[in-house]
Each structure stands twice: as structure tokens, then as C-alpha cells.
Amino acid sequence: MLAENTQTQMRKGILEYCILSIISRGEIYASDIISELKQAELLVVEGTLYPLLTRLKNNGLLSYSWQESTSGPPRKYYQITPEGTEVLQKLDITWKELEFAVKISIGNRENNI
């Protein structure tokens, strides 16, 4: 049970970073974000994604525009803002630092086995 809670927290912590990374490649529709996250085996439902996108938008990291769709109502496409790009660059550095720390910690644990 404790492992599951920790795993959930780890996934939640990385989700914002992954979403900003996906959107940084160009404007994207929310269901396409979900598809990319599923490909990466980071399963997310709309009920999780939309509040996160709204929070990122309210924090000035994302913007969106409405675009006409050939298969229904207009769609909301998300773009990263200049401030979002700055935050993403800082998160890139933090990710590299964390990745290094985890590799060292795991390596040291494996060396003691």
C-alpha cells in the first residue's frame, strides 16, 4: 500500500513536466496530449488533465486558441507561453539533477548487494 501511494505521488509530480514538454513541441489538442501520455504509459484521464491544463493556463504557462473542426464543434488547442518555456527549461535542469541523484543512489544500493 505504501509503495502504491509513493508511485502515485511520483507520477503526479512528473505529470506537469511531461505535459509542458509535449505542448512545447507545438500547439496540441487535449485528447492528443492524453494519447501521447498513454504511449509513454503514463495513463491520464480527462478528469485529471483538464484541471491541470487550467491551472497551467491560470499560472501563465499555457495559452489556448479555438480552432474550427471538420468533425464537430471548435476545439481548444494549447500552446506554451514564453513564461512556460522558461519554467520548462528550469524543470529540465531539475530533472537532470534528480535523474543523476537517483542513478547514484540506485547504483550505490546495487553495489552493496
mmCIF file with all atom_site columns, C-alpha atoms in Angstrom:
data_model
loop_
_atom_site.group_PDB
_atom_site.id
_atom_site.type_symbol
_atom_site.label_atom_id
_atom_site.label_alt_id
_atom_site.label_comp_id
_atom_site.label_asym_id
_atom_site.label_entity_id
_atom_site.label_seq_id
_atom_site.pdbx_PDB_ins_code
_atom_site.Cartn_x
_atom_site.Cartn_y
_atom_site.Cartn_z
_atom_site.occupancy
_atom_site.B_iso_or_equiv
_atom_site.pdbx_formal_charge
_atom_site.auth_seq_id
_atom_site.auth_comp_id
_atom_site.auth_asym_id
_atom_site.auth_atom_id
_atom_site.pdbx_PDB_model_num
ATOM 1   C CA . MET A 1 1   ? 0.000   0.000  0.000   1.00 0.00 ? 1   MET A CA 1
ATOM 2   C CA . LEU A 1 2   ? 2.793   2.428  0.869   1.00 0.00 ? 2   LEU A CA 1
ATOM 3   C CA . ALA A 1 3   ? 4.564   1.658  -2.410  1.00 0.00 ? 3   ALA A CA 1
ATOM 4   C CA . GLU A 1 4   ? 1.379   2.391  -4.364  1.00 0.00 ? 4   GLU A CA 1
ATOM 5   C CA . ASN A 1 5   ? 0.978   5.767  -2.640  1.00 0.00 ? 5   ASN A CA 1
ATOM 6   C CA . THR A 1 6   ? 4.585   6.673  -3.389  1.00 0.00 ? 6   THR A CA 1
ATOM 7   C CA . GLN A 1 7   ? 4.224   5.561  -7.008  1.00 0.00 ? 7   GLN A CA 1
ATOM 8   C CA . THR A 1 8   ? 1.098   7.710  -7.386  1.00 0.00 ? 8   THR A CA 1
ATOM 9   C CA . GLN A 1 9   ? 2.880   10.742 -5.936  1.00 0.00 ? 9   GLN A CA 1
ATOM 10  C CA . MET A 1 10  ? 5.863   10.207 -8.226  1.00 0.00 ? 10  MET A CA 1
ATOM 11  C CA . ARG A 1 11  ? 3.581   10.082 -11.282 1.00 0.00 ? 11  ARG A CA 1
ATOM 12  C CA . LYS A 1 12  ? 1.679   13.193 -10.204 1.00 0.00 ? 12  LYS A CA 1
ATOM 13  C CA . GLY A 1 13  ? 4.943   15.039 -9.687  1.00 0.00 ? 13  GLY A CA 1
ATOM 14  C CA . ILE A 1 14  ? 6.192   14.288 -13.171 1.00 0.00 ? 14  ILE A CA 1
ATOM 15  C CA . LEU A 1 15  ? 2.892   14.830 -14.996 1.00 0.00 ? 15  LEU A CA 1
ATOM 16  C CA . GLU A 1 16  ? 3.116   18.629 -15.211 1.00 0.00 ? 16  GLU A CA 1
ATOM 17  C CA . TYR A 1 17  ? 6.652   18.378 -16.589 1.00 0.00 ? 17  TYR A CA 1
ATOM 18  C CA . CYS A 1 18  ? 5.592   15.841 -19.227 1.00 0.00 ? 18  CYS A CA 1
ATOM 19  C CA . ILE A 1 19  ? 2.598   17.934 -20.267 1.00 0.00 ? 19  ILE A CA 1
ATOM 20  C CA . LEU A 1 20  ? 4.686   21.090 -20.656 1.00 0.00 ? 20  LEU A CA 1
ATOM 21  C CA . SER A 1 21  ? 7.243   19.094 -22.664 1.00 0.00 ? 21  SER A CA 1
ATOM 22  C CA . ILE A 1 22  ? 4.567   17.755 -25.017 1.00 0.00 ? 22  ILE A CA 1
ATOM 23  C CA . ILE A 1 23  ? 2.981   21.174 -25.537 1.00 0.00 ? 23  ILE A CA 1
ATOM 24  C CA . SER A 1 24  ? 6.381   22.817 -26.080 1.00 0.00 ? 24  SER A CA 1
ATOM 25  C CA . ARG A 1 25  ? 6.668   20.981 -29.426 1.00 0.00 ? 25  ARG A CA 1
ATOM 26  C CA . GLY A 1 26  ? 3.701   22.900 -30.854 1.00 0.00 ? 26  GLY A CA 1
ATOM 27  C CA . GLU A 1 27  ? 0.042   23.569 -30.298 1.00 0.00 ? 27  GLU A CA 1
ATOM 28  C CA . ILE A 1 28  ? -1.932  20.480 -29.425 1.00 0.00 ? 28  ILE A CA 1
ATOM 29  C CA . TYR A 1 29  ? -5.446  19.316 -28.643 1.00 0.00 ? 29  TYR A CA 1
ATOM 30  C CA . ALA A 1 30  ? -6.112  17.815 -25.187 1.00 0.00 ? 30  ALA A CA 1
ATOM 31  C CA . SER A 1 31  ? -7.021  14.349 -26.471 1.00 0.00 ? 31  SER A CA 1
ATOM 32  C CA . ASP A 1 32  ? -3.710  14.256 -28.354 1.00 0.00 ? 32  ASP A CA 1
ATOM 33  C CA . ILE A 1 33  ? -1.907  15.018 -25.077 1.00 0.00 ? 33  ILE A CA 1
ATOM 34  C CA . ILE A 1 34  ? -3.717  12.084 -23.462 1.00 0.00 ? 34  ILE A CA 1
ATOM 35  C CA . SER A 1 35  ? -2.707  9.846  -26.385 1.00 0.00 ? 35  SER A CA 1
ATOM 36  C CA . GLU A 1 36  ? 0.960   10.795 -26.040 1.00 0.00 ? 36  GLU A CA 1
ATOM 37  C CA . LEU A 1 37  ? 0.884   10.198 -22.298 1.00 0.00 ? 37  LEU A CA 1
ATOM 38  C CA . LYS A 1 38  ? -0.729  6.793  -22.845 1.00 0.00 ? 38  LYS A CA 1
ATOM 39  C CA . GLN A 1 39  ? 2.025   5.919  -25.346 1.00 0.00 ? 39  GLN A CA 1
ATOM 40  C CA . ALA A 1 40  ? 4.513   6.733  -22.610 1.00 0.00 ? 40  ALA A CA 1
ATOM 41  C CA . GLU A 1 41  ? 2.495   4.509  -20.246 1.00 0.00 ? 41  GLU A CA 1
ATOM 42  C CA . LEU A 1 42  ? 1.634   7.497  -18.096 1.00 0.00 ? 42  LEU A CA 1
ATOM 43  C CA . LEU A 1 43  ? -2.109  6.930  -18.000 1.00 0.00 ? 43  LEU A CA 1
ATOM 44  C CA . VAL A 1 44  ? -4.166  10.070 -17.507 1.00 0.00 ? 44  VAL A CA 1
ATOM 45  C CA . VAL A 1 45  ? -7.903  10.616 -17.773 1.00 0.00 ? 45  VAL A CA 1
ATOM 46  C CA . GLU A 1 46  ? -9.647  13.789 -18.876 1.00 0.00 ? 46  GLU A CA 1
ATOM 47  C CA . GLY A 1 47  ? -10.742 14.446 -15.289 1.00 0.00 ? 47  GLY A CA 1
ATOM 48  C CA . THR A 1 48  ? -7.072  14.752 -14.340 1.00 0.00 ? 48  THR A CA 1
ATOM 49  C CA . LEU A 1 49  ? -5.802  16.526 -17.449 1.00 0.00 ? 49  LEU A CA 1
ATOM 50  C CA . TYR A 1 50  ? -8.285  19.385 -17.796 1.00 0.00 ? 50  TYR A CA 1
ATOM 51  C CA . PRO A 1 51  ? -7.862  20.786 -14.260 1.00 0.00 ? 51  PRO A CA 1
ATOM 52  C CA . LEU A 1 52  ? -4.089  20.606 -14.703 1.00 0.00 ? 52  LEU A CA 1
ATOM 53  C CA . LEU A 1 53  ? -4.268  22.419 -18.064 1.00 0.00 ? 53  LEU A CA 1
ATOM 54  C CA . THR A 1 54  ? -6.491  25.068 -16.475 1.00 0.00 ? 54  THR A CA 1
ATOM 55  C CA . ARG A 1 55  ? -4.035  25.535 -13.601 1.00 0.00 ? 55  ARG A CA 1
ATOM 56  C CA . LEU A 1 56  ? -1.090  25.833 -16.008 1.00 0.00 ? 56  LEU A CA 1
ATOM 57  C CA . LYS A 1 57  ? -3.051  28.371 -18.058 1.00 0.00 ? 57  LYS A CA 1
ATOM 58  C CA . ASN A 1 58  ? -4.046  30.363 -14.964 1.00 0.00 ? 58  ASN A CA 1
ATOM 59  C CA . ASN A 1 59  ? -0.380  30.424 -13.922 1.00 0.00 ? 59  ASN A CA 1
ATOM 60  C CA . GLY A 1 60  ? 0.538   31.927 -17.302 1.00 0.00 ? 60  GLY A CA 1
ATOM 61  C CA . LEU A 1 61  ? 2.430   28.867 -18.559 1.00 0.00 ? 61  LEU A CA 1
ATOM 62  C CA . LEU A 1 62  ? -0.055  27.959 -21.295 1.00 0.00 ? 62  LEU A CA 1
ATOM 63  C CA . SER A 1 63  ? -2.477  29.715 -23.568 1.00 0.00 ? 63  SER A CA 1
ATOM 64  C CA . TYR A 1 64  ? -5.078  28.308 -25.899 1.00 0.00 ? 64  TYR A CA 1
ATOM 65  C CA . SER A 1 65  ? -6.938  29.150 -29.077 1.00 0.00 ? 65  SER A CA 1
ATOM 66  C CA . TRP A 1 66  ? -10.151 27.839 -30.551 1.00 0.00 ? 66  TRP A CA 1
ATOM 67  C CA . GLN A 1 67  ? -9.943  26.237 -33.973 1.00 0.00 ? 67  GLN A CA 1
ATOM 68  C CA . GLU A 1 68  ? -12.732 25.013 -36.194 1.00 0.00 ? 68  GLU A CA 1
ATOM 69  C CA . SER A 1 69  ? -13.050 21.258 -36.536 1.00 0.00 ? 69  SER A CA 1
ATOM 70  C CA . THR A 1 70  ? -14.243 19.314 -39.568 1.00 0.00 ? 70  THR A CA 1
ATOM 71  C CA . SER A 1 71  ? -15.762 16.683 -37.279 1.00 0.00 ? 71  SER A CA 1
ATOM 72  C CA . GLY A 1 72  ? -17.730 18.673 -34.722 1.00 0.00 ? 72  GLY A CA 1
ATOM 73  C CA . PRO A 1 73  ? -17.541 21.807 -32.600 1.00 0.00 ? 73  PRO A CA 1
ATOM 74  C CA . PRO A 1 74  ? -14.455 24.031 -32.406 1.00 0.00 ? 74  PRO A CA 1
ATOM 75  C CA . ARG A 1 75  ? -11.524 22.597 -30.480 1.00 0.00 ? 75  ARG A CA 1
ATOM 76  C CA . LYS A 1 76  ? -9.300  24.199 -27.880 1.00 0.00 ? 76  LYS A CA 1
ATOM 77  C CA . TYR A 1 77  ? -5.613  23.928 -28.809 1.00 0.00 ? 77  TYR A CA 1
ATOM 78  C CA . TYR A 1 78  ? -2.968  24.617 -26.184 1.00 0.00 ? 78  TYR A CA 1
ATOM 79  C CA . GLN A 1 79  ? 0.342   26.446 -26.670 1.00 0.00 ? 79  GLN A CA 1
ATOM 80  C CA . ILE A 1 80  ? 3.187   27.067 -24.272 1.00 0.00 ? 80  ILE A CA 1
ATOM 81  C CA . THR A 1 81  ? 3.847   30.703 -23.381 1.00 0.00 ? 81  THR A CA 1
ATOM 82  C CA . PRO A 1 82  ? 7.290   32.324 -23.093 1.00 0.00 ? 82  PRO A CA 1
ATOM 83  C CA . GLU A 1 83  ? 6.932   32.054 -19.294 1.00 0.00 ? 83  GLU A CA 1
ATOM 84  C CA . GLY A 1 84  ? 6.013   28.387 -19.714 1.00 0.00 ? 84  GLY A CA 1
ATOM 85  C CA . THR A 1 85  ? 9.145   27.852 -21.786 1.00 0.00 ? 85  THR A CA 1
ATOM 86  C CA . GLU A 1 86  ? 11.260  29.408 -19.024 1.00 0.00 ? 86  GLU A CA 1
ATOM 87  C CA . VAL A 1 87  ? 9.655   27.152 -16.414 1.00 0.00 ? 87  VAL A CA 1
ATOM 88  C CA . LEU A 1 88  ? 10.174  24.120 -18.667 1.00 0.00 ? 88  LEU A CA 1
ATOM 89  C CA . GLN A 1 89  ? 13.867  24.951 -19.026 1.00 0.00 ? 89  GLN A CA 1
ATOM 90  C CA . LYS A 1 90  ? 14.190  25.100 -15.231 1.00 0.00 ? 90  LYS A CA 1
ATOM 91  C CA . LEU A 1 91  ? 12.338  21.799 -14.931 1.00 0.00 ? 91  LEU A CA 1
ATOM 92  C CA . ASP A 1 92  ? 14.727  20.276 -17.490 1.00 0.00 ? 92  ASP A CA 1
ATOM 93  C CA . ILE A 1 93  ? 17.639  21.183 -15.205 1.00 0.00 ? 93  ILE A CA 1
ATOM 94  C CA . THR A 1 94  ? 15.842  19.842 -12.143 1.00 0.00 ? 94  THR A CA 1
ATOM 95  C CA . TRP A 1 95  ? 15.005  16.604 -13.968 1.00 0.00 ? 95  TRP A CA 1
ATOM 96  C CA . LYS A 1 96  ? 18.658  16.079 -14.903 1.00 0.00 ? 96  LYS A CA 1
ATOM 97  C CA . GLU A 1 97  ? 19.720  16.714 -11.303 1.00 0.00 ? 97  GLU A CA 1
ATOM 98  C CA . LEU A 1 98  ? 17.103  14.281 -9.983  1.00 0.00 ? 98  LEU A CA 1
ATOM 99  C CA . GLU A 1 99  ? 17.958  11.672 -12.597 1.00 0.00 ? 99  GLU A CA 1
ATOM 100 C CA . PHE A 1 100 ? 21.626  11.878 -11.575 1.00 0.00 ? 100 PHE A CA 1
ATOM 101 C CA . ALA A 1 101 ? 20.769  11.613 -7.875  1.00 0.00 ? 101 ALA A CA 1
ATOM 102 C CA . VAL A 1 102 ? 18.552  8.586  -8.443  1.00 0.00 ? 102 VAL A CA 1
ATOM 103 C CA . LYS A 1 103 ? 21.154  6.848  -10.620 1.00 0.00 ? 103 LYS A CA 1
ATOM 104 C CA . ILE A 1 104 ? 23.825  7.401  -7.968  1.00 0.00 ? 104 ILE A CA 1
ATOM 105 C CA . SER A 1 105 ? 21.523  6.207  -5.184  1.00 0.00 ? 105 SER A CA 1
ATOM 106 C CA . ILE A 1 106 ? 20.421  3.108  -7.062  1.00 0.00 ? 106 ILE A CA 1
ATOM 107 C CA . GLY A 1 107 ? 23.957  2.398  -8.218  1.00 0.00 ? 107 GLY A CA 1
ATOM 108 C CA . ASN A 1 108 ? 25.259  2.595  -4.672  1.00 0.00 ? 108 ASN A CA 1
ATOM 109 C CA . ARG A 1 109 ? 22.466  0.299  -3.447  1.00 0.00 ? 109 ARG A CA 1
ATOM 110 C CA . GLU A 1 110 ? 23.193  -2.248 -6.194  1.00 0.00 ? 110 GLU A CA 1
ATOM 111 C CA . ASN A 1 111 ? 26.915  -2.173 -5.420  1.00 0.00 ? 111 ASN A CA 1
ATOM 112 C CA . ASN A 1 112 ? 26.177  -3.220 -1.823  1.00 0.00 ? 112 ASN A CA 1
ATOM 113 C CA . ILE A 1 113 ? 24.155  -6.285 -2.825  1.00 0.00 ? 113 ILE A CA 1
#
